[in-house]
PDB file of C-alpha atoms in Angstrom:
ATOM      1  CA  ASP S  27     -16.947  29.330  -6.756  1.00  0.00           C
ATOM      2  CA  GLN S  28     -16.251  31.183  -3.539  1.00  0.00           C
ATOM      3  CA  GLN S  29     -12.831  32.721  -4.087  1.00  0.00           C
ATOM      4  CA  VAL S  30     -12.780  34.522  -0.740  1.00  0.00           C
ATOM      5  CA  LYS S  31     -14.082  32.771   2.368  1.00  0.00           C
ATOM      6  CA  GLN S  32     -14.646  33.818   5.928  1.00  0.00           C
ATOM      7  CA  ASN S  33     -15.396  30.600   7.743  1.00  0.00           C
ATOM      8  CA  SER S  34     -16.575  32.128  11.016  1.00  0.00           C
ATOM      9  CA  PRO S  35     -20.005  33.763  10.702  1.00  0.00           C
ATOM     10  CA  SER S  36     -19.678  35.243  14.187  1.00  0.00           C
ATOM     11  CA  LEU S  37     -17.157  36.057  16.903  1.00  0.00           C
ATOM     12  CA  SER S  38     -17.730  37.292  20.433  1.00  0.00           C
ATOM     13  CA  VAL S  39     -14.965  38.831  22.581  1.00  0.00           C
ATOM     14  CA  GLN S  40     -14.683  40.787  25.800  1.00  0.00           C
ATOM     15  CA  GLU S  41     -13.875  44.478  25.772  1.00  0.00           C
ATOM     16  CA  GLY S  42     -10.131  45.057  26.014  1.00  0.00           C
ATOM     17  CA  ARG S  43      -9.203  41.653  24.600  1.00  0.00           C
ATOM     18  CA  ILE S  44      -7.919  40.869  21.115  1.00  0.00           C
ATOM     19  CA  SER S  45     -10.282  40.123  18.232  1.00  0.00           C
ATOM     20  CA  ILE S  46      -8.904  37.970  15.426  1.00  0.00           C
ATOM     21  CA  LEU S  47     -10.884  37.678  12.204  1.00  0.00           C
ATOM     22  CA  ASN S  48      -9.761  35.253   9.531  1.00  0.00           C
ATOM     23  CA  CYS S  49     -10.079  35.047   5.763  1.00  0.00           C
ATOM     24  CA  ASP S  50      -8.913  32.551   3.129  1.00  0.00           C
ATOM     25  CA  TYR S  51      -8.657  32.991  -0.621  1.00  0.00           C
ATOM     26  CA  THR S  52      -8.079  30.678  -3.558  1.00  0.00           C
ATOM     27  CA  ASN S  53      -7.205  32.937  -6.499  1.00  0.00           C
ATOM     28  CA  SER S  54      -3.432  33.399  -6.856  1.00  0.00           C
ATOM     29  CA  MET S  55      -4.010  36.455  -9.051  1.00  0.00           C
ATOM     30  CA  PHE S  56      -5.204  38.502  -6.065  1.00  0.00           C
ATOM     31  CA  ASP S  57      -2.448  40.899  -5.075  1.00  0.00           C
ATOM     32  CA  TYR S  58      -4.193  43.378  -2.785  1.00  0.00           C
ATOM     33  CA  PHE S  59      -6.383  42.690   0.218  1.00  0.00           C
ATOM     34  CA  LEU S  60      -8.723  44.899   2.216  1.00  0.00           C
ATOM     35  CA  TRP S  61     -10.881  44.799   5.319  1.00  0.00           C
ATOM     36  CA  TYR S  62     -14.165  46.649   5.583  1.00  0.00           C
ATOM     37  CA  LYS S  63     -16.495  47.204   8.503  1.00  0.00           C
ATOM     38  CA  LYS S  64     -20.248  47.424   8.024  1.00  0.00           C
ATOM     39  CA  TYR S  65     -23.049  48.610  10.272  1.00  0.00           C
ATOM     40  CA  PRO S  66     -26.676  47.739   9.439  1.00  0.00           C
ATOM     41  CA  ALA S  67     -28.265  49.925   6.754  1.00  0.00           C
ATOM     42  CA  GLU S  68     -24.917  51.545   5.882  1.00  0.00           C
ATOM     43  CA  GLY S  69     -22.336  50.949   3.193  1.00  0.00           C
ATOM     44  CA  PRO S  70     -19.038  49.215   4.019  1.00  0.00           C
ATOM     45  CA  THR S  71     -16.365  51.442   5.567  1.00  0.00           C
ATOM     46  CA  PHE S  72     -12.736  50.866   4.572  1.00  0.00           C
ATOM     47  CA  LEU S  73     -10.514  49.891   7.513  1.00  0.00           C
ATOM     48  CA  ILE S  74      -7.106  48.713   6.394  1.00  0.00           C
ATOM     49  CA  SER S  75      -5.390  47.098   3.424  1.00  0.00           C
ATOM     50  CA  ILE S  76      -2.264  45.178   2.524  1.00  0.00           C
ATOM     51  CA  SER S  77      -0.342  44.562  -0.657  1.00  0.00           C
ATOM     52  CA  SER S  78       0.873  41.071  -1.499  1.00  0.00           C
ATOM     53  CA  ILE S  79       4.468  42.294  -1.278  1.00  0.00           C
ATOM     54  CA  LYS S  80       4.037  42.782   2.468  1.00  0.00           C
ATOM     55  CA  ASP S  81       3.138  40.407   5.273  1.00  0.00           C
ATOM     56  CA  LYS S  82       1.943  42.930   7.842  1.00  0.00           C
ATOM     57  CA  ASN S  83       0.325  46.343   7.934  1.00  0.00           C
ATOM     58  CA  GLU S  84      -0.601  48.219  11.074  1.00  0.00           C
ATOM     59  CA  ASP S  85      -2.880  51.197  11.670  1.00  0.00           C
ATOM     60  CA  GLY S  86      -3.603  52.069  15.271  1.00  0.00           C
ATOM     61  CA  ARG S  87      -5.550  49.253  16.895  1.00  0.00           C
ATOM     62  CA  PHE S  88      -5.860  47.355  13.599  1.00  0.00           C
ATOM     63  CA  THR S  89      -3.229  45.040  12.129  1.00  0.00           C
ATOM     64  CA  VAL S  90      -3.615  42.886   9.038  1.00  0.00           C
ATOM     65  CA  PHE S  91      -1.387  39.867   8.480  1.00  0.00           C
ATOM     66  CA  LEU S  92      -0.954  38.143   5.123  1.00  0.00           C
ATOM     67  CA  ASN S  93       0.386  34.613   4.643  1.00  0.00           C
ATOM     68  CA  LYS S  94       0.676  34.214   0.879  1.00  0.00           C
ATOM     69  CA  SER S  95       1.829  30.594   0.949  1.00  0.00           C
ATOM     70  CA  ALA S  96      -1.270  29.635   2.933  1.00  0.00           C
ATOM     71  CA  LYS S  97      -3.501  32.102   1.037  1.00  0.00           C
ATOM     72  CA  HIS S  98      -4.694  33.380   4.407  1.00  0.00           C
ATOM     73  CA  LEU S  99      -5.107  36.788   5.954  1.00  0.00           C
ATOM     74  CA  SER S 100      -6.241  37.919   9.357  1.00  0.00           C
ATOM     75  CA  LEU S 101      -7.313  41.136  11.026  1.00  0.00           C
ATOM     76  CA  HIS S 102      -6.298  41.759  14.621  1.00  0.00           C
ATOM     77  CA  ILE S 103      -8.066  44.389  16.689  1.00  0.00           C
ATOM     78  CA  VAL S 104      -6.474  45.199  20.023  1.00  0.00           C
ATOM     79  CA  PRO S 105      -7.797  46.305  22.380  1.00  0.00           C
ATOM     80  CA  SER S 106     -11.359  45.550  21.238  1.00  0.00           C
ATOM     81  CA  GLN S 107     -14.012  48.146  22.062  1.00  0.00           C
ATOM     82  CA  PRO S 108     -17.837  47.857  22.100  1.00  0.00           C
ATOM     83  CA  GLY S 109     -17.972  50.300  19.166  1.00  0.00           C
ATOM     84  CA  ASP S 110     -16.091  47.720  17.078  1.00  0.00           C
ATOM     85  CA  SER S 111     -19.217  45.533  17.053  1.00  0.00           C
ATOM     86  CA  ALA S 112     -20.167  45.225  13.369  1.00  0.00           C
ATOM     87  CA  VAL S 113     -19.888  42.888  10.395  1.00  0.00           C
ATOM     88  CA  TYR S 114     -16.350  42.668   9.018  1.00  0.00           C
ATOM     89  CA  PHE S 115     -15.709  41.765   5.380  1.00  0.00           C
ATOM     90  CA  CYS S 116     -12.416  40.833   3.824  1.00  0.00           C
ATOM     91  CA  ALA S 117     -11.993  41.584   0.139  1.00  0.00           C
ATOM     92  CA  ALA S 118      -9.396  40.819  -2.494  1.00  0.00           C
ATOM     93  CA  THR S 119      -8.528  42.311  -5.860  1.00  0.00           C
ATOM     94  CA  SER S 120      -6.074  42.086  -8.727  1.00  0.00           C
ATOM     95  CA  GLY S 121      -6.600  45.741  -9.598  1.00  0.00           C
ATOM     96  CA  SER S 122     -10.249  46.406 -10.376  1.00  0.00           C
ATOM     97  CA  ARG S 123     -13.287  44.615  -8.923  1.00  0.00           C
ATOM     98  CA  LEU S 124     -13.312  43.597  -5.263  1.00  0.00           C
ATOM     99  CA  THR S 125     -14.244  40.019  -4.376  1.00  0.00           C
ATOM    100  CA  PHE S 126     -15.724  39.817  -0.878  1.00  0.00           C
ATOM    101  CA  GLY S 127     -16.070  37.114   1.728  1.00  0.00           C
ATOM    102  CA  GLU S 128     -19.379  36.427   3.432  1.00  0.00           C
ATOM    103  CA  GLY S 129     -18.559  38.494   6.492  1.00  0.00           C
ATOM    104  CA  THR S 130     -18.023  37.859  10.212  1.00  0.00           C
ATOM    105  CA  GLN S 131     -20.284  39.428  12.828  1.00  0.00           C
ATOM    106  CA  LEU S 132     -18.060  40.697  15.641  1.00  0.00           C
ATOM    107  CA  THR S 133     -19.650  41.383  19.023  1.00  0.00           C
ATOM    108  CA  VAL S 134     -17.543  43.077  21.686  1.00  0.00           C
ATOM    109  CA  ASN S 135     -19.107  42.693  25.116  1.00  0.00           C
ATOM    110  CA  PRO S 136     -18.557  45.386  27.776  1.00  0.00           C
TER     111      PRO S 136
ATOM    112  CA  ASP H  13     -14.604  65.574   0.773  1.00  0.00           C
ATOM    113  CA  THR H  14     -18.282  64.724   1.013  1.00  0.00           C
ATOM    114  CA  GLY H  15     -17.911  61.014   0.335  1.00  0.00           C
ATOM    115  CA  VAL H  16     -19.927  58.847  -2.033  1.00  0.00           C
ATOM    116  CA  SER H  17     -23.640  59.623  -2.107  1.00  0.00           C
ATOM    117  CA  GLN H  18     -26.506  57.524  -3.432  1.00  0.00           C
ATOM    118  CA  ASP H  19     -30.105  58.369  -4.179  1.00  0.00           C
ATOM    119  CA  PRO H  20     -32.657  57.193  -3.240  1.00  0.00           C
ATOM    120  CA  ARG H  21     -31.770  55.416  -0.004  1.00  0.00           C
ATOM    121  CA  HIS H  22     -34.846  53.225  -0.219  1.00  0.00           C
ATOM    122  CA  LYS H  23     -37.066  52.203  -3.119  1.00  0.00           C
ATOM    123  CA  ILE H  24     -40.157  50.009  -3.057  1.00  0.00           C
ATOM    124  CA  THR H  25     -41.551  49.047  -6.426  1.00  0.00           C
ATOM    125  CA  LYS H  26     -43.972  46.581  -7.909  1.00  0.00           C
ATOM    126  CA  ARG H  27     -42.757  43.683  -9.994  1.00  0.00           C
ATOM    127  CA  GLY H  28     -42.452  44.658 -13.648  1.00  0.00           C
ATOM    128  CA  GLN H  29     -41.719  48.338 -13.015  1.00  0.00           C
ATOM    129  CA  ASN H  30     -38.472  50.072 -13.993  1.00  0.00           C
ATOM    130  CA  VAL H  31     -36.250  51.723 -11.390  1.00  0.00           C
ATOM    131  CA  THR H  32     -33.212  53.990 -11.628  1.00  0.00           C
ATOM    132  CA  PHE H  33     -30.601  54.687  -8.976  1.00  0.00           C
ATOM    133  CA  ARG H  34     -28.023  57.456  -8.907  1.00  0.00           C
ATOM    134  CA  CYS H  35     -24.496  57.524  -7.509  1.00  0.00           C
ATOM    135  CA  ASP H  36     -22.258  60.553  -7.021  1.00  0.00           C
ATOM    136  CA  PRO H  37     -18.654  59.487  -6.397  1.00  0.00           C
ATOM    137  CA  ILE H  38     -15.901  61.314  -4.514  1.00  0.00           C
ATOM    138  CA  SER H  39     -15.137  64.195  -6.863  1.00  0.00           C
ATOM    139  CA  GLU H  40     -11.522  63.421  -7.715  1.00  0.00           C
ATOM    140  CA  HIS H  41     -12.091  59.684  -8.204  1.00  0.00           C
ATOM    141  CA  ASN H  42     -12.016  58.428 -11.783  1.00  0.00           C
ATOM    142  CA  ARG H  43     -13.331  54.901 -11.126  1.00  0.00           C
ATOM    143  CA  LEU H  44     -16.888  54.085 -10.136  1.00  0.00           C
ATOM    144  CA  TYR H  45     -18.216  50.639  -9.200  1.00  0.00           C
ATOM    145  CA  TRP H  46     -21.638  49.089  -8.650  1.00  0.00           C
ATOM    146  CA  TYR H  47     -22.154  46.122  -6.308  1.00  0.00           C
ATOM    147  CA  ARG H  48     -25.210  44.263  -5.050  1.00  0.00           C
ATOM    148  CA  GLN H  49     -25.555  42.806  -1.569  1.00  0.00           C
ATOM    149  CA  THR H  50     -28.181  40.374  -0.334  1.00  0.00           C
ATOM    150  CA  LEU H  51     -28.785  39.320   3.259  1.00  0.00           C
ATOM    151  CA  GLY H  52     -25.982  37.275   4.775  1.00  0.00           C
ATOM    152  CA  GLN H  53     -23.666  37.716   1.805  1.00  0.00           C
ATOM    153  CA  GLY H  54     -20.806  40.007   0.939  1.00  0.00           C
ATOM    154  CA  PRO H  55     -21.209  42.580  -1.821  1.00  0.00           C
ATOM    155  CA  GLU H  56     -21.072  41.147  -5.361  1.00  0.00           C
ATOM    156  CA  PHE H  57     -19.524  43.073  -8.225  1.00  0.00           C
ATOM    157  CA  LEU H  58     -21.838  44.227 -11.018  1.00  0.00           C
ATOM    158  CA  THR H  59     -19.891  46.669 -13.203  1.00  0.00           C
ATOM    159  CA  TYR H  60     -17.344  49.473 -13.167  1.00  0.00           C
ATOM    160  CA  PHE H  61     -16.377  52.594 -15.086  1.00  0.00           C
ATOM    161  CA  GLN H  62     -13.118  54.383 -15.555  1.00  0.00           C
ATOM    162  CA  ASN H  63     -14.095  57.931 -16.398  1.00  0.00           C
ATOM    163  CA  GLU H  64     -17.024  57.470 -18.813  1.00  0.00           C
ATOM    164  CA  ALA H  65     -15.934  54.085 -20.185  1.00  0.00           C
ATOM    165  CA  GLN H  66     -17.636  50.952 -18.849  1.00  0.00           C
ATOM    166  CA  LEU H  67     -14.675  48.581 -18.578  1.00  0.00           C
ATOM    167  CA  GLU H  68     -16.143  45.437 -17.036  1.00  0.00           C
ATOM    168  CA  LYS H  69     -19.535  43.849 -16.483  1.00  0.00           C
ATOM    169  CA  SER H  70     -20.297  40.821 -14.329  1.00  0.00           C
ATOM    170  CA  ARG H  71     -22.336  37.931 -15.683  1.00  0.00           C
ATOM    171  CA  LEU H  72     -24.703  38.845 -12.832  1.00  0.00           C
ATOM    172  CA  LEU H  73     -25.653  41.906 -14.863  1.00  0.00           C
ATOM    173  CA  SER H  74     -28.528  40.588 -16.967  1.00  0.00           C
ATOM    174  CA  ASP H  75     -29.932  42.365 -20.011  1.00  0.00           C
ATOM    175  CA  ARG H  76     -32.472  44.063 -17.745  1.00  0.00           C
ATOM    176  CA  PHE H  77     -29.684  45.995 -16.036  1.00  0.00           C
ATOM    177  CA  SER H  78     -27.936  48.962 -17.605  1.00  0.00           C
ATOM    178  CA  ALA H  79     -25.458  51.427 -16.157  1.00  0.00           C
ATOM    179  CA  GLU H  80     -24.175  54.722 -17.482  1.00  0.00           C
ATOM    180  CA  ARG H  81     -21.632  57.341 -16.515  1.00  0.00           C
ATOM    181  CA  PRO H  82     -22.115  59.854 -19.321  1.00  0.00           C
ATOM    182  CA  LYS H  83     -19.722  62.609 -18.270  1.00  0.00           C
ATOM    183  CA  GLY H  84     -17.377  60.624 -16.110  1.00  0.00           C
ATOM    184  CA  SER H  85     -18.903  62.012 -12.930  1.00  0.00           C
ATOM    185  CA  PHE H  86     -22.190  60.614 -11.536  1.00  0.00           C
ATOM    186  CA  SER H  87     -23.561  57.247 -12.623  1.00  0.00           C
ATOM    187  CA  THR H  88     -27.016  55.717 -12.960  1.00  0.00           C
ATOM    188  CA  LEU H  89     -28.059  52.083 -12.666  1.00  0.00           C
ATOM    189  CA  GLU H  90     -31.380  51.161 -14.257  1.00  0.00           C
ATOM    190  CA  ILE H  91     -33.262  47.918 -13.745  1.00  0.00           C
ATOM    191  CA  GLN H  92     -36.042  47.232 -16.232  1.00  0.00           C
ATOM    192  CA  ARG H  93     -38.991  44.916 -15.579  1.00  0.00           C
ATOM    193  CA  THR H  94     -37.998  44.337 -11.965  1.00  0.00           C
ATOM    194  CA  GLU H  95     -38.352  40.877 -10.442  1.00  0.00           C
ATOM    195  CA  GLN H  96     -38.600  39.873  -6.793  1.00  0.00           C
ATOM    196  CA  GLY H  97     -35.089  38.430  -7.030  1.00  0.00           C
ATOM    197  CA  ASP H  98     -33.778  41.935  -7.676  1.00  0.00           C
ATOM    198  CA  SER H  99     -34.542  42.893  -4.078  1.00  0.00           C
ATOM    199  CA  ALA H 100     -31.170  43.756  -2.540  1.00  0.00           C
ATOM    200  CA  MET H 101     -28.933  46.584  -1.380  1.00  0.00           C
ATOM    201  CA  TYR H 102     -27.277  48.281  -4.352  1.00  0.00           C
ATOM    202  CA  LEU H 103     -23.914  49.773  -3.418  1.00  0.00           C
ATOM    203  CA  CYS H 104     -21.807  52.264  -5.283  1.00  0.00           C
ATOM    204  CA  ALA H 105     -18.085  52.764  -4.662  1.00  0.00           C
ATOM    205  CA  SER H 106     -15.384  54.985  -6.111  1.00  0.00           C
ATOM    206  CA  SER H 107     -11.615  54.922  -6.254  1.00  0.00           C
ATOM    207  CA  SER H 108      -8.674  56.725  -7.803  1.00  0.00           C
ATOM    208  CA  THR H 109      -6.036  55.236 -10.061  1.00  0.00           C
ATOM    209  CA  SER H 110      -3.674  58.128  -9.381  1.00  0.00           C
ATOM    210  CA  LEU H 111      -1.983  56.349  -6.485  1.00  0.00           C
ATOM    211  CA  THR H 112      -0.270  53.329  -7.998  1.00  0.00           C
ATOM    212  CA  GLY H 113      -0.304  50.146  -5.987  1.00  0.00           C
ATOM    213  CA  THR H 114      -3.326  51.022  -3.858  1.00  0.00           C
ATOM    214  CA  TYR H 115      -6.829  49.855  -4.631  1.00  0.00           C
ATOM    215  CA  GLU H 116      -9.039  51.151  -1.847  1.00  0.00           C
ATOM    216  CA  GLN H 117     -12.661  51.658  -2.805  1.00  0.00           C
ATOM    217  CA  TYR H 118     -14.936  53.938  -0.814  1.00  0.00           C
ATOM    218  CA  PHE H 119     -18.589  53.015  -0.582  1.00  0.00           C
ATOM    219  CA  GLY H 120     -21.779  55.016  -0.436  1.00  0.00           C
ATOM    220  CA  PRO H 121     -24.651  54.248   1.942  1.00  0.00           C
ATOM    221  CA  GLY H 122     -26.459  52.085  -0.609  1.00  0.00           C
ATOM    222  CA  THR H 123     -29.955  51.992  -2.081  1.00  0.00           C
ATOM    223  CA  ARG H 124     -32.250  49.352  -0.569  1.00  0.00           C
ATOM    224  CA  LEU H 125     -34.567  47.998  -3.286  1.00  0.00           C
ATOM    225  CA  THR H 126     -37.673  46.023  -2.381  1.00  0.00           C
ATOM    226  CA  VAL H 127     -39.704  44.499  -5.224  1.00  0.00           C
ATOM    227  CA  THR H 128     -43.230  43.472  -4.210  1.00  0.00           C
TER     228      THR H 128
END
């Protein structure tokens, strides 16, 4: 059973515009959510996280929104830059193991 | 802070051989995790340690897989009698339980295993 899903395998945006990556989860026990960025042949790099007691967390160009009732989270990147092109994974946890989505390939075009 | 390191970065082995990977976590982190990632998928949890105790193992971790963290610092993951289906990227991550309410894990660069 896929407890964390990223339904868009790819997303293409223009430099300077907003990128919105989406993620849905099914397990109500998850209480902490994370976004990671991954380049080919490297390990995932932590970007930003949010606790289930919040609905928004912001760090520079990155903002994560959490809608607990819909079991949905999203990552907003604004403005998008070509260096943001990578695979983005959302992950969820209830305190130990991370459960990942399948990833979304973001391409930011100059 | 030198980050999480993994060795080797790449391993090619013949089916039936045993392989061992090493992970060195961030020095002050007490938790260490192993994940496996195949093409087009997100990382999948295998097992984790808190200090030297192995606290959880996934059902993905067959009897051919064993992990150790003998002194609560570095960890090894051994795969015995490798099969072609074991070909994947093996990722190690570490985290600290000292900051309550935060669960960030920091990943190493991974070991790419190819079984021929």
